[in-house]
mmCIF file of C-alpha atoms in Angstrom:
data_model
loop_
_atom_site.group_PDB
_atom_site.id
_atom_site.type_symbol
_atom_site.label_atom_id
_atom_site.label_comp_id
_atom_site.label_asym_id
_atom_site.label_seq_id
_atom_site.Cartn_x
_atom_site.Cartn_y
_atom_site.Cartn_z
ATOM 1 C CA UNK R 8 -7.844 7.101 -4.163
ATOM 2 C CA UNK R 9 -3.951 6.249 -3.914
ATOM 3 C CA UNK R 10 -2.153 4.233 -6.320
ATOM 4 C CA UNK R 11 -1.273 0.212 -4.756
ATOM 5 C CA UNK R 12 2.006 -1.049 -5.680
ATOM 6 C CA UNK R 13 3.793 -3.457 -3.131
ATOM 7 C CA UNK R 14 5.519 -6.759 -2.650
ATOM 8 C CA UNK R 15 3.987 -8.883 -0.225
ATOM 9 C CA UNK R 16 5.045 -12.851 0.634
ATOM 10 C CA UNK R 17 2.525 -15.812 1.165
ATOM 11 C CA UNK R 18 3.848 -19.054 2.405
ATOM 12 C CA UNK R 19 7.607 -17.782 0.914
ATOM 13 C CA UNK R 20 5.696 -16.933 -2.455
ATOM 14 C CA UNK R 21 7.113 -13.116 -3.354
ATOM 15 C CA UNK R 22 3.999 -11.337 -5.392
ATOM 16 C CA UNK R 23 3.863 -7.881 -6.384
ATOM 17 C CA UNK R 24 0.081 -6.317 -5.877
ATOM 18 C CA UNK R 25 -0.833 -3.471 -8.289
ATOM 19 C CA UNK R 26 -4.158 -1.772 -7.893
ATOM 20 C CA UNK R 27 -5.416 1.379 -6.048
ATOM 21 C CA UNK R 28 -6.087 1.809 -2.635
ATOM 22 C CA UNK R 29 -9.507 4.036 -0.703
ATOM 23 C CA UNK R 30 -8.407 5.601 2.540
ATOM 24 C CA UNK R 31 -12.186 5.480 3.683
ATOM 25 C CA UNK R 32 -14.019 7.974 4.746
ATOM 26 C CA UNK R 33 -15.182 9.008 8.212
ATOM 27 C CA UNK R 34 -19.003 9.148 8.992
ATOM 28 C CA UNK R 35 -21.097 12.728 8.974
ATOM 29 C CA UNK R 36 -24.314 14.082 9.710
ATOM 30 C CA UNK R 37 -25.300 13.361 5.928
ATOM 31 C CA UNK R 38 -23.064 10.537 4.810
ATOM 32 C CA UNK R 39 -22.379 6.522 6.903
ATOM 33 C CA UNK R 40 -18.711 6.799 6.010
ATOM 34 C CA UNK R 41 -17.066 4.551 4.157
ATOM 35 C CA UNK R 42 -14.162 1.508 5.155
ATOM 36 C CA UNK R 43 -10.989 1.959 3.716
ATOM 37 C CA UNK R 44 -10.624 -0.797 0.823
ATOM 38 C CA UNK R 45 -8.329 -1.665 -2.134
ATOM 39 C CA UNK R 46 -8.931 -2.563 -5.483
ATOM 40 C CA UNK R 47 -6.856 -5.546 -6.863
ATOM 41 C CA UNK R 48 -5.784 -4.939 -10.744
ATOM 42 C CA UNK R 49 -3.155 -7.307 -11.073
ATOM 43 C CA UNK R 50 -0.759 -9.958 -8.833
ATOM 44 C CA UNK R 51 2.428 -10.743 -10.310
ATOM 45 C CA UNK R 52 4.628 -13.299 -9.683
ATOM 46 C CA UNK R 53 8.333 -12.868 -9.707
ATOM 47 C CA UNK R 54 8.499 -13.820 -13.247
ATOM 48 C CA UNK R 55 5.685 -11.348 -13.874
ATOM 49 C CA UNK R 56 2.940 -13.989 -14.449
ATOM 50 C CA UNK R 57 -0.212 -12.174 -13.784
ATOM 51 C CA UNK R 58 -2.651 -14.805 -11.160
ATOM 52 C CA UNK R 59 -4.929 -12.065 -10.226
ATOM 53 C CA UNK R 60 -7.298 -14.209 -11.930
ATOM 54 C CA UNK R 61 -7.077 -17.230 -9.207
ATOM 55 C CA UNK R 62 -8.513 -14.658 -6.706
ATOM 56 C CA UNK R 63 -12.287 -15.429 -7.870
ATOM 57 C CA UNK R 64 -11.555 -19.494 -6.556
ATOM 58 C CA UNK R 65 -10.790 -18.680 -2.650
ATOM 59 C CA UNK R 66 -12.847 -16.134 -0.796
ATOM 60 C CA UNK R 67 -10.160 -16.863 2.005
ATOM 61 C CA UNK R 68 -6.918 -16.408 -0.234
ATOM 62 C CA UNK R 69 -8.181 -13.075 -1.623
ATOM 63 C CA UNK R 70 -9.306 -11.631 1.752
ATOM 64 C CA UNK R 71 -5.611 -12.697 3.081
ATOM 65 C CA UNK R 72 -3.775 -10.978 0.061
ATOM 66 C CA UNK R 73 -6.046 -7.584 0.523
ATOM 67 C CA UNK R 74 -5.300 -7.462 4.073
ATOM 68 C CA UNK R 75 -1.699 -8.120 3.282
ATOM 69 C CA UNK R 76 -1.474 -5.128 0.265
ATOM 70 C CA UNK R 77 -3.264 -3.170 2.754
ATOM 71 C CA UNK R 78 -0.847 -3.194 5.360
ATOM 72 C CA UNK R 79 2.302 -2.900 3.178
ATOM 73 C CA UNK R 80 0.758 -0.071 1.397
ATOM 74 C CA UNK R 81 0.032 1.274 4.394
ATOM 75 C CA UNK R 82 3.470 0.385 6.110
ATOM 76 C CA UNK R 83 4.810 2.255 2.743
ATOM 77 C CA UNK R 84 3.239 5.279 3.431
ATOM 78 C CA UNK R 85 4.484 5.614 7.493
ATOM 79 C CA UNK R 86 7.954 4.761 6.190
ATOM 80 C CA UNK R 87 8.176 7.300 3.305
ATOM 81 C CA UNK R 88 6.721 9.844 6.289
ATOM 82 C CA UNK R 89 9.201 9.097 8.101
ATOM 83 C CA UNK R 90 11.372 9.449 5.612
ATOM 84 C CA UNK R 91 10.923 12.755 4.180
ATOM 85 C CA UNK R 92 11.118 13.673 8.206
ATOM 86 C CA UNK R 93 14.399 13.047 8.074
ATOM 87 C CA UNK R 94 15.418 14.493 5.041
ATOM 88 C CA UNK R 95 13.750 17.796 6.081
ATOM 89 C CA UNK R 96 15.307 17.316 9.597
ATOM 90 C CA UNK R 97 19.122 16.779 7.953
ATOM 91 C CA UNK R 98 18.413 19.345 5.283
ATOM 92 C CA UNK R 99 17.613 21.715 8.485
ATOM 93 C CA UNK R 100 20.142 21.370 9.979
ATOM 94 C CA UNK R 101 22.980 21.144 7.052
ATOM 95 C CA UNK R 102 21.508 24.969 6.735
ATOM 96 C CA UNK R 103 21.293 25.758 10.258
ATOM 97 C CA UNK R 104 25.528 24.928 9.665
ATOM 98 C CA UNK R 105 26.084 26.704 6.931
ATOM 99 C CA UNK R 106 23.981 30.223 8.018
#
């Protein structure tokens, strides 16, 4: 389980989604697998309403603000990757410089 924090926008409507995210789990000899999912605790509006509680009234709403957490959490994840990449890469050679 990862920790879900991330802005997302719907229709030009900025929310913040906080909850927890399930990579999944790939299927064995003893065990299905499992899909990766997230777990919505609360979405906050830019004045930090909390409407996490509207999700129960549209079946179609909540599915599109999963997939959308999903993806920026996961778009988060290749970016601070990346990231670090670079630091380790400039870092590298800074020493490479200096030796």
């Amino acid at each position: 389980m990862e920790y879900l924090h991330v802005s997302i926008e719907i229709n030009g409507v900025k929310l913040e989604v906080i909850g927890n995210y399930w990579p999944g789990e790939a299927a064995s000899w003893d065990s299905p697998g499992e899909s990766e999912s997230i777990e919505i605790e609360k979405i906050l509006t830019e004045n930090g309403d909390d409407i996490g509680g509207l999700l129960g009234f549209s079946n179609e709403l909540s599915s599109h603000i999963e997939a959308l957490a999903m993806e920026a959490h996961k778009d988060g994840i290749i970016c601070a990757a990346q990231d670090a990449a670079d630091r380790n890469r400039e870092y590298l050679r800074e020493m490479g410089e200096t030796a």
